[in-house]
Coordinates of C-alpha atoms and ligand atoms in Angstrom, one line a residue:
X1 CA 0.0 0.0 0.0
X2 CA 1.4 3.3 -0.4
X3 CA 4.1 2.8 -3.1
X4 CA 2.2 4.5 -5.7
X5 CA 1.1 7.6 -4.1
X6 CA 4.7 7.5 -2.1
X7 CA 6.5 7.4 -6.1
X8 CA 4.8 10.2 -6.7
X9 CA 5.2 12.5 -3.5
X10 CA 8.5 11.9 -3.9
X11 CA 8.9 13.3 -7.4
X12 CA 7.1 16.3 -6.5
X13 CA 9.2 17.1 -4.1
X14 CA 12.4 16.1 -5.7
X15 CA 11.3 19.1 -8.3
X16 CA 11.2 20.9 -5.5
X17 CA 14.1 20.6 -4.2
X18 CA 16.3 20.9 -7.5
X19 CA 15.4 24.4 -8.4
X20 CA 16.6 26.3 -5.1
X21 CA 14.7 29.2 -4.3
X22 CA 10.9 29.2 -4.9
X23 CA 8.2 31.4 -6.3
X24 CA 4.5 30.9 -5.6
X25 CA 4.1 29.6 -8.5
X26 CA 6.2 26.8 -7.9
X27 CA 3.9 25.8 -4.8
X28 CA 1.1 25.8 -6.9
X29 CA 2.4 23.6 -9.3
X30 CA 4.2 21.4 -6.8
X31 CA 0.7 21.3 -4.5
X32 CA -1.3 20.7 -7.9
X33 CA 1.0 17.6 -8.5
X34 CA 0.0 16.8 -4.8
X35 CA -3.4 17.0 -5.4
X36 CA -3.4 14.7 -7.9
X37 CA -1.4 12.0 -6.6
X38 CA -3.7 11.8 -3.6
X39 CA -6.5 11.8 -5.7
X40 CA -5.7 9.0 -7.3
X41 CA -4.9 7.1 -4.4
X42 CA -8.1 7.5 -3.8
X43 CA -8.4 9.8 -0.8
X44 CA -11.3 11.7 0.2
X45 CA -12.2 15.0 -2.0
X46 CA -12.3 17.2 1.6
X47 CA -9.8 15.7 2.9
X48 CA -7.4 16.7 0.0
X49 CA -9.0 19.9 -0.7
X50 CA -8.1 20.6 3.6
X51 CA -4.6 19.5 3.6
X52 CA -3.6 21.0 0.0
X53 CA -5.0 24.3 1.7
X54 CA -3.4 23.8 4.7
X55 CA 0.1 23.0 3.1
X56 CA -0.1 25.7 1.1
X57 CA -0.8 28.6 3.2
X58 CA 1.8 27.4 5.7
X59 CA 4.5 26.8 2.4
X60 CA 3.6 31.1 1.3
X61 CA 4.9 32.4 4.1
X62 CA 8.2 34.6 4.1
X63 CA 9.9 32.5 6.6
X64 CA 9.5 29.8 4.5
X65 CA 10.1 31.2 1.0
X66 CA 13.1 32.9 2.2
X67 CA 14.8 30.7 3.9
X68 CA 17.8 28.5 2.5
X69 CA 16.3 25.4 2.1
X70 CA 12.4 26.0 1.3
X71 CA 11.8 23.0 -0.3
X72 CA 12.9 20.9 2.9
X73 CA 10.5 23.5 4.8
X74 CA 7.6 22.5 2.6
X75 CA 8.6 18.3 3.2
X76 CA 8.2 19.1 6.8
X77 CA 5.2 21.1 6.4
X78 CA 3.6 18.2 4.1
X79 CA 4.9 15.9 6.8
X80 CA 3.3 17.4 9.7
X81 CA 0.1 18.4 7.8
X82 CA -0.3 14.4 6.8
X83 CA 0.2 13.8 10.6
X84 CA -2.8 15.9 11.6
X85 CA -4.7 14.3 8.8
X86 CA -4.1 11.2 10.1
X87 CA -5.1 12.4 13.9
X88 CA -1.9 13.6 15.1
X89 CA -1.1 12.3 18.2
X90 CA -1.2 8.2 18.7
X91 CA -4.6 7.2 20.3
X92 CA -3.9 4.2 22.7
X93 CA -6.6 2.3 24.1
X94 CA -8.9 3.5 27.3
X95 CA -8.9 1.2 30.2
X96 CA -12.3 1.5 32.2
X97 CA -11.6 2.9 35.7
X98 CA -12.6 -0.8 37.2
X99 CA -11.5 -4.0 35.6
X100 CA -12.2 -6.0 33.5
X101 CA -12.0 -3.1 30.7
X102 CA -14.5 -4.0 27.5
X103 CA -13.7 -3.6 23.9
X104 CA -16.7 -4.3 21.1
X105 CA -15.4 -4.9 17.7
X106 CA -17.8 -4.0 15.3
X107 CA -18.2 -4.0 11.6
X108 CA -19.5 -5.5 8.7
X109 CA -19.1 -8.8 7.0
X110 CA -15.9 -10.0 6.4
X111 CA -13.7 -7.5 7.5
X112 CA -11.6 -8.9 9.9
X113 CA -13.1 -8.4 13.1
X114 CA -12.7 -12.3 14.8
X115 CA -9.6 -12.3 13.1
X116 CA -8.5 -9.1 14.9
X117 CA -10.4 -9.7 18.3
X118 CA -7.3 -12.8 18.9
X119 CA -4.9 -9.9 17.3
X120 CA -5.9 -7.9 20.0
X121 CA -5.9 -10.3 22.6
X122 CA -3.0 -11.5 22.2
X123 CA -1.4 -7.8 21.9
X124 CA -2.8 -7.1 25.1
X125 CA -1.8 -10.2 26.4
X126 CA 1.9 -9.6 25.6
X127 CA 1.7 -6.0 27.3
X128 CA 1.2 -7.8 30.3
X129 CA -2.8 -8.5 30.1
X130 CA -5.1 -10.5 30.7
X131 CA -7.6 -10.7 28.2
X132 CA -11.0 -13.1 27.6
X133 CA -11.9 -13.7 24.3
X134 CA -15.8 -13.7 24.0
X135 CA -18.0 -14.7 20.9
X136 CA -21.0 -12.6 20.6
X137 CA -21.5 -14.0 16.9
X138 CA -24.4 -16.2 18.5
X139 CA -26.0 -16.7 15.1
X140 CA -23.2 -19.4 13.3
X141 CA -21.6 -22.0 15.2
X142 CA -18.5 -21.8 12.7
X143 CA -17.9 -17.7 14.3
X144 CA -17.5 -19.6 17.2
X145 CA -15.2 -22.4 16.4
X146 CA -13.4 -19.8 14.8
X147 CA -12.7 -18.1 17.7
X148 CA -12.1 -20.8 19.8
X149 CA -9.9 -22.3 17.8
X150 CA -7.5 -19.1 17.8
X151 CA -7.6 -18.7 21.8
X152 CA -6.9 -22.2 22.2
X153 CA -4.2 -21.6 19.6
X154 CA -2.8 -18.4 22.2
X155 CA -3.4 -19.6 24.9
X156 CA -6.1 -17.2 25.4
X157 CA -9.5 -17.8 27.3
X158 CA -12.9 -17.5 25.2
X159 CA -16.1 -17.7 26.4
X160 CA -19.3 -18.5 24.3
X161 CA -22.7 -20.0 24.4
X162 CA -24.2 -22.6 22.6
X163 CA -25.5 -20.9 19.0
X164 CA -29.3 -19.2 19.7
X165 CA -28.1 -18.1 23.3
X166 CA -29.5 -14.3 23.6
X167 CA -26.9 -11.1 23.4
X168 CA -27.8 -10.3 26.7
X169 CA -27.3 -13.4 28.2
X170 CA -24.0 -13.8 26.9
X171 CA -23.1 -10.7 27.6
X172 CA -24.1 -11.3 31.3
X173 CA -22.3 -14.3 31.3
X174 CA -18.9 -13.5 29.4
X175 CA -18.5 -10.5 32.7
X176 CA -19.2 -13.3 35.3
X177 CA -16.4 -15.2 33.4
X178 CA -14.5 -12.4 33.3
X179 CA -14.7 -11.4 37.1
X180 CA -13.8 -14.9 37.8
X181 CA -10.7 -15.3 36.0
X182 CA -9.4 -12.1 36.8
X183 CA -9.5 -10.8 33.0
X184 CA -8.4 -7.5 32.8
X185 CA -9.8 -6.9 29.4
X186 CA -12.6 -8.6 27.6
X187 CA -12.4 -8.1 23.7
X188 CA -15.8 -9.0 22.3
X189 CA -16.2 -10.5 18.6
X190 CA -19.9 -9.4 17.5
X191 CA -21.6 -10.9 14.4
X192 CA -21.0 -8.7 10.8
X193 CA -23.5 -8.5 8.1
X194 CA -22.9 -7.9 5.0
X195 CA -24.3 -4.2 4.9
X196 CA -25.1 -1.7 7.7
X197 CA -29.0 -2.6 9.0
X198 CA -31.4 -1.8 11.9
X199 CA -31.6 -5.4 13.3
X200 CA -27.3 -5.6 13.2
X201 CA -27.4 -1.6 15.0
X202 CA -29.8 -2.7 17.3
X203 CA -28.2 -5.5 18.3
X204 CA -24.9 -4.0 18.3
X205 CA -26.4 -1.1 20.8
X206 CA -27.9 -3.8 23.0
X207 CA -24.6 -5.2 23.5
X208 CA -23.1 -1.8 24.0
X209 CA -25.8 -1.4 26.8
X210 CA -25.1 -4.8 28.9
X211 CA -21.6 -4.3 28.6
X212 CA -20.6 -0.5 29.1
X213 CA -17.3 -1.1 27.2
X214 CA -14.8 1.4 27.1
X215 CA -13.9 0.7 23.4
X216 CA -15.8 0.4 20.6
X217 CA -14.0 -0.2 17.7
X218 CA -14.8 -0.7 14.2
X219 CA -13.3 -3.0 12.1
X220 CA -12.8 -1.8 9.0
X221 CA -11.1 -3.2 5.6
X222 CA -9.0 -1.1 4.0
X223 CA -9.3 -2.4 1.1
X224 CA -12.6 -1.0 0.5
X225 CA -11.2 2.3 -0.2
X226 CA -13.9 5.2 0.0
X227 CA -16.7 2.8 0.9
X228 CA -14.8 2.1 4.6
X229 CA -15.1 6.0 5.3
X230 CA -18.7 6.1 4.4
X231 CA -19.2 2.5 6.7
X232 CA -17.2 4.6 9.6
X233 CA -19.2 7.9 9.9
X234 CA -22.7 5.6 9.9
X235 CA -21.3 3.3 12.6
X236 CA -20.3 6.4 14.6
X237 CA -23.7 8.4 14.4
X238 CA -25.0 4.9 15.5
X239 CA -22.9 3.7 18.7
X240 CA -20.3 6.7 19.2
X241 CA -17.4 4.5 18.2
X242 CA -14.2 5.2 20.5
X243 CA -11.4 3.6 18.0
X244 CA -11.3 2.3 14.4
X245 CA -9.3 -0.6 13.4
X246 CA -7.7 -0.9 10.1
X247 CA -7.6 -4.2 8.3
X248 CA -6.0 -5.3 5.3
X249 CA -3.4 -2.7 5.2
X250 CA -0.6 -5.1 3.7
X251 CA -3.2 -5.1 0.3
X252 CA -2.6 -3.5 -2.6
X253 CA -5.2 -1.1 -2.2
X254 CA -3.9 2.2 -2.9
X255 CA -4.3 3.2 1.2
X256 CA -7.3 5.9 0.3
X257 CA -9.4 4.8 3.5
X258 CA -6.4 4.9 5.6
X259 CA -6.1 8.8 4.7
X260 CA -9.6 9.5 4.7
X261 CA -10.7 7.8 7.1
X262 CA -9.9 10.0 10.4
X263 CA -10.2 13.4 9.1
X264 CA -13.8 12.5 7.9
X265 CA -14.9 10.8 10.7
X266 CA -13.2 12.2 13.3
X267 CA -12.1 8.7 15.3
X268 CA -9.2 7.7 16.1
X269 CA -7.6 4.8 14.0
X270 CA -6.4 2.9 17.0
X271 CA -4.6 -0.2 15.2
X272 CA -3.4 -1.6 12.2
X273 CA -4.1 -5.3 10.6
X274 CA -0.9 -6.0 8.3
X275 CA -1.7 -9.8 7.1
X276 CA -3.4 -12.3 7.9
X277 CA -1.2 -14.2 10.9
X278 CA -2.0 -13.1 14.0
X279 CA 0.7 -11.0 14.9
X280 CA 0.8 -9.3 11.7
X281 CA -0.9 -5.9 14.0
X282 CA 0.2 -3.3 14.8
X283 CA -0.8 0.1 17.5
X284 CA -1.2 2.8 15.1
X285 CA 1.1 6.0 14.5
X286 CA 0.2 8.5 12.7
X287 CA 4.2 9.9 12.1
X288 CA 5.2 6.2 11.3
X289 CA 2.9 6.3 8.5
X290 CA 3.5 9.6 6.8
X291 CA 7.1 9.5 7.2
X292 CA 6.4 6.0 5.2
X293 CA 4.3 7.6 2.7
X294 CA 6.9 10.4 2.5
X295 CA 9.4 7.6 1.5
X296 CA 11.3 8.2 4.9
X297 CA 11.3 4.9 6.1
X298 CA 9.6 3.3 9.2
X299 CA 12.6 3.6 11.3
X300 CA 11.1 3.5 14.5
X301 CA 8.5 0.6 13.9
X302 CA 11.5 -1.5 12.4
X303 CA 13.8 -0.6 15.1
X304 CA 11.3 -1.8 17.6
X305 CA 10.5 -4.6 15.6
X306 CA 14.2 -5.6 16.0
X307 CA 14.4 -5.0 19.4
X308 CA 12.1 -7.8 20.1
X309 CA 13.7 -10.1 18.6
X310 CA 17.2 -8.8 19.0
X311 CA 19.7 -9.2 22.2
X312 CA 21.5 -6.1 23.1
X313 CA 24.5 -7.3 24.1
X314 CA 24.4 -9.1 20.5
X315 CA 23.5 -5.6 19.0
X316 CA 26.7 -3.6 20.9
X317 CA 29.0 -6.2 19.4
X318 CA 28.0 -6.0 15.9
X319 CA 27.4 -2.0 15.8
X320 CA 31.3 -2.5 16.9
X321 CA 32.1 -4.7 13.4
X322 CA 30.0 -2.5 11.8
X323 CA 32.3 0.6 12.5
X324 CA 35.3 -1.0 12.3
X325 CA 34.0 -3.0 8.9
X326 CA 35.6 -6.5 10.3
X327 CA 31.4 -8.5 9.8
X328 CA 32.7 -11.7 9.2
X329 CA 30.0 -14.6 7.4
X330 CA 29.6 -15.7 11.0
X331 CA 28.2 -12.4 11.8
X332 CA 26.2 -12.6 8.5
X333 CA 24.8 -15.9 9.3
X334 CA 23.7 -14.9 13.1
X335 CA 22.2 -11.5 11.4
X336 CA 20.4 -13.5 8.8
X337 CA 18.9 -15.7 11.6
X338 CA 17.7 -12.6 13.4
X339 CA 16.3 -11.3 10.3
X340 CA 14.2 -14.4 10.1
X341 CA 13.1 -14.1 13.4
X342 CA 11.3 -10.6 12.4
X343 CA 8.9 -12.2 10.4
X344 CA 8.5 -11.5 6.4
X345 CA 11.0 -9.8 4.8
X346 CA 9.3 -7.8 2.4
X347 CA 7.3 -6.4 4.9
X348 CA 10.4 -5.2 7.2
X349 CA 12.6 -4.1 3.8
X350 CA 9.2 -1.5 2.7
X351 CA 9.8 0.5 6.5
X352 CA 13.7 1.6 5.5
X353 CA 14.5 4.6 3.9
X354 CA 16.2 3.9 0.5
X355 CA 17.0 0.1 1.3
X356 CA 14.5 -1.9 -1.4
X357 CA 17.0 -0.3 -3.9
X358 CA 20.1 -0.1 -1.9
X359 CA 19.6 -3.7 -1.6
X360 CA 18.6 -4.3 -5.2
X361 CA 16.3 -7.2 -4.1
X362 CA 16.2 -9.4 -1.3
X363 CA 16.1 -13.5 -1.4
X364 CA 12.3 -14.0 -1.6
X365 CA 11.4 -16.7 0.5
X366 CA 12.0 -19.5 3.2
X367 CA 14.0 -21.3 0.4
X368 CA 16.5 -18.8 -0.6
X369 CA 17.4 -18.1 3.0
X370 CA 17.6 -22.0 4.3
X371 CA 20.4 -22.3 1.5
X372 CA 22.6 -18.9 1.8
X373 CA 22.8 -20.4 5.6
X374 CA 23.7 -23.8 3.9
X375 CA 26.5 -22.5 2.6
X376 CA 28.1 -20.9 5.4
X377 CA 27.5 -24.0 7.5
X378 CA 28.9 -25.5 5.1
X379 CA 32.4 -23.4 5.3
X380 CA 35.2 -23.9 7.6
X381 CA 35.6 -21.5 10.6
X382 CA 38.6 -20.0 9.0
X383 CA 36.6 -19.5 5.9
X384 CA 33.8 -17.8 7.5
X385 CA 36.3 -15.5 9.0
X386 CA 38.6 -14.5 5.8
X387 CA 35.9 -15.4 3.0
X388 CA 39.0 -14.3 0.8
X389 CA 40.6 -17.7 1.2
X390 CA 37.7 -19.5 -0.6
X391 CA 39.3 -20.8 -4.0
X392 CA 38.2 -23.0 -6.7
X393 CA 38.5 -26.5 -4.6
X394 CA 37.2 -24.8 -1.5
X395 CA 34.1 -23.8 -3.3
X396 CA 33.5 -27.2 -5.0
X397 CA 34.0 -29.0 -1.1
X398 CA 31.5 -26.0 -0.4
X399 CA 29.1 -26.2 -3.1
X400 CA 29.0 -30.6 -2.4
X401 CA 28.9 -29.6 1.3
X402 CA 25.3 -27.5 1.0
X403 CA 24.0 -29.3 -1.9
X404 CA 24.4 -25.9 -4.3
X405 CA 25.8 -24.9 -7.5
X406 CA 29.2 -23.0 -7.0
X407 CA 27.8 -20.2 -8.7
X408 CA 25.8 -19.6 -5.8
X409 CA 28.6 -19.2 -3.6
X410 CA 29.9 -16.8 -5.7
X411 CA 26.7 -14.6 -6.0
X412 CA 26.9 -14.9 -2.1
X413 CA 30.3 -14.4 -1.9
X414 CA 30.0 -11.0 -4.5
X415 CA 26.9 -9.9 -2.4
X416 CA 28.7 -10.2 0.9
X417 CA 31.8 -8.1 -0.3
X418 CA 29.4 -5.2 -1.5
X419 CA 27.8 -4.6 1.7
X420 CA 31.6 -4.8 2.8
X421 CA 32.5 -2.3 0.6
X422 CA 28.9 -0.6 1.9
X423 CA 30.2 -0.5 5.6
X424 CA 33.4 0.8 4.4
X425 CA 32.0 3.8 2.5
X426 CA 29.9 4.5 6.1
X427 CA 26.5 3.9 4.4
X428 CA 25.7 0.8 6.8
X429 CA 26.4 2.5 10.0
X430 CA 23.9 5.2 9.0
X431 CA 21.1 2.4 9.1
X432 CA 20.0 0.1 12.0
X433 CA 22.4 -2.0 13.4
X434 CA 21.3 -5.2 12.2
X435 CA 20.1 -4.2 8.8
X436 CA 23.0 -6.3 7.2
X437 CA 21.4 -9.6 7.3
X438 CA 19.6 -8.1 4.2
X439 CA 22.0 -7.9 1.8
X440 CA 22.7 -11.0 0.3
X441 CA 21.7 -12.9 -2.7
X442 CA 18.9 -12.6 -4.4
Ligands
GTP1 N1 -4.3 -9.8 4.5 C1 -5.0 -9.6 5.6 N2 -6.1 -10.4 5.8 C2 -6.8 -10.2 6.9 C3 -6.4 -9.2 7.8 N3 -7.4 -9.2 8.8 C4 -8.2 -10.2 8.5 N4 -7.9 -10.8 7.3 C5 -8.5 -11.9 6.6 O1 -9.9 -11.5 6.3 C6 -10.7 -12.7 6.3 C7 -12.0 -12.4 7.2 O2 -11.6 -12.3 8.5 P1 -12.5 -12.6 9.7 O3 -11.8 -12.2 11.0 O4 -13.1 -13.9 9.7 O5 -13.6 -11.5 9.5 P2 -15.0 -11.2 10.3 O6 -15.2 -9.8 10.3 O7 -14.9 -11.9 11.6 O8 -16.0 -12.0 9.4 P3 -17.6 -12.3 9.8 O9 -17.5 -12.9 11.1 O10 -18.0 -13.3 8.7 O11 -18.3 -11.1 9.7 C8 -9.9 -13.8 6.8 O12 -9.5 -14.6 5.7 C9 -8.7 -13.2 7.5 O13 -7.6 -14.0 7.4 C10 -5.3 -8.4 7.6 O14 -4.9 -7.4 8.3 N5 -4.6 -8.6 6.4
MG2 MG1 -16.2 -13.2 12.5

């Protein structure tokens, strides 16, 4: 998502940026360009018409125009303007003032919301929660199976009555479970239909009465581009919604909704859906995602990505090699398991500035990776430490060793002295510290 309109920012402002001093009439064409590109990602009409206003009167003043760099002052002005689009500050979830705290996800058919409720769960659950899963889809038996299947899956509780129970008494029942097991949060899944009517609102309400939540959050697919905007603002004149989830956002979709969606609405997006696994979520931040429309990179959701998976005393050491440009294919190897560990690649390599071409492609898949590690478990510790030693016969033992063509060891080999040559020329330190996993064969 993103890539389109993101191209595009970017060569507006690379126009910018090349001509040195600007007239108003280079605003206006640059803002035009702006307009356009955000049209066609399918953003909201106000919502561009707002921000192109906004950017613009901010871009015309003196200060701007006359400073040294105006076309950097008009990136950060863009920047910040897409923050405040996008709600500003970061909109965590409410507690109630007495546990067990209740979040109803809403929404229609389909768009992710028992999918999310476990997403949620098991979010709060690794913040140190303890959350109960409860299916209020009383009208299918499979919503419920579905849900029980991913609590039993995380380890999460879920409580649910047999299909044809009322709301209310589920309701009543899900809060005595609660109280009992010491939940401090109970995430409700709610049943979807496929387009917005009384009987689902009233229902919906009812369950908003028994339960008193402190959330209510709507699902919504961001996929469905302008149509998820017009789905939010009915949903909110109906139960006041506190939050909106995002689904989908890993689509192709070209990220219109996710634009829109707050400035028309007025809710806070809350949280992200990014795939279909369950920890493929994600709290929502508004500057993450305009620095990553603005083609800055994600740093800070990568780096705290890495952290997670990443042990300090493992990161010290390596910054060290990095510096001192002594990585070594043992290094390479432990960074490439650690890069595993983050989950999908593409997914990470989209969040850094400049990388998807810095790295000119990345292996694509569970395969390409299980045989670069072949072949350095393949090599000799002395080999892994002075990769310069590895001749014709060495490569052949190497090659029968991890069940690859010697080629391949030379395209790893060629790849691993590049970002070698990378370090050396400073670029890697500049990036996160364990970036370098990323840059080997294709
Ligand atoms: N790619 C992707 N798929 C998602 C995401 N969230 C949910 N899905 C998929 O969307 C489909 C529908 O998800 P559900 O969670 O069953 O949706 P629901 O709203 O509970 O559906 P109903 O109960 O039928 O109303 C499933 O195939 C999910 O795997 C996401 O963030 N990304
Ligand atoms: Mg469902």
């Amino acid at each position: 998502m993103f890539e389109i309109l993101s191209d595009k920012l970017g060569k507006v402002f690379r126009g910018l940026s090349s001509k040195g001093r600007l007239s108003e009439k280079d605003i206006d064409d640059a803002l035009r360009q702006v307009r356009l590109a955000l049209l066609e990602a399918d953003v909201n009409f106000r919502v561009v018409k707002d921000f192109t206003a906004r950017v613009r009167e901010r871009s015309l003043c003196a200060e701007v125009l006359d400073s040294l760099t105006p076309a950097q002052q008009i990136i950060k002005i863009v920047n910040e303007e897409l923050i405040a689009t996008l709600g500003g500050e970061p909109s965590h979830l409410a507690p109630s003032a007495r546990p067990p705290s209740v979040a109803i996800l809403v929404g229609l058919q389909g768009c992710g919301k028992t999918t999310t409720a476990a997403k949620l769960a098991l979010h709060l659950k690794h913040s140190g929660q303890h959350p109960l899963l409860v299916a209020a889809d009383n009208r299918r038996p499979a919503a419920i199976d579905q849900l029980a299947t991913l609590g039993k899956q995380f380890d999460i509780p879920v409580y649910s009555e047999a299909p044809g129970a009322t709301s209310k008494d589920t309701c009543a029942h899900a809060l005595t479970k609660a109280k009992r097991l010491a939940a401090t949060w109970v995430i409700v899944d709610t049943a979807g239909r496929l387009h917005i009517d009384e009987a689902m609102m009233e229902q919906l309400a009812q369950v908003k009465r028994e339960l008193k939540p402190s959330e209510v959050l709507l699902v919504v697919d961001a996929m469905t581009g302008q149509d998820a905007v017009r789905i939010a603002e009915e949903f909110h004149s109906r139960l006041s919604l506190t939050g909106l989830i995002l689904t989908k956002m890993d689509g192709d979709a070209r990220g219109g909704a996710a634009l829109s969606i707050r400035w028309v609405s007025q809710v806070p997006i809350k949280f992200i859906g990014i795939g279909e696994r369950v920890d493929a979520f994600e709290p929502f931040y508004p500057d993450r995602l305009a620095s990553r429309i603005l083609g800055m990179g994600d740093m800070l959701t990568f780096i705290e990505k890495a952290e997670e998976s990443f042990d300090e005393q493992q990161a010290k050491e390596l910054e060290r090699k990095v510096r001192t440009a002594s990585l070594n294919l043992d290094d390479f190897l432990s960074q490439l398991r650690m890069v595993k560990k983050m989950g999908p690649l593409g997914q990470l390599v989209e969040m850094l500035p400049g990388l998807p071409q810095l790295a000119g492609g990345l292996p694509d898949g569970e395969e390409q990776l299980k045989k670069v590690e072949a072949i350095i478990l393949s090599m000799t510790p002395e080999e892994r430490h002075n990769p310069s030693i590895i001749d014709g016969s060495r490569r052949r033992r190497i090659a029968r060793g991890s069940g690859v063509k010697p080629q391949d060891i030379n395209q790893l080999l060629n790849q691993f002295r590049q970002m070698q040559r990378l370090m050396k020329m400073g670029i890697m330190g500049k990036l996160p510290k364990n970036l370098m996993g990323m840059f080997y064969s294709r």
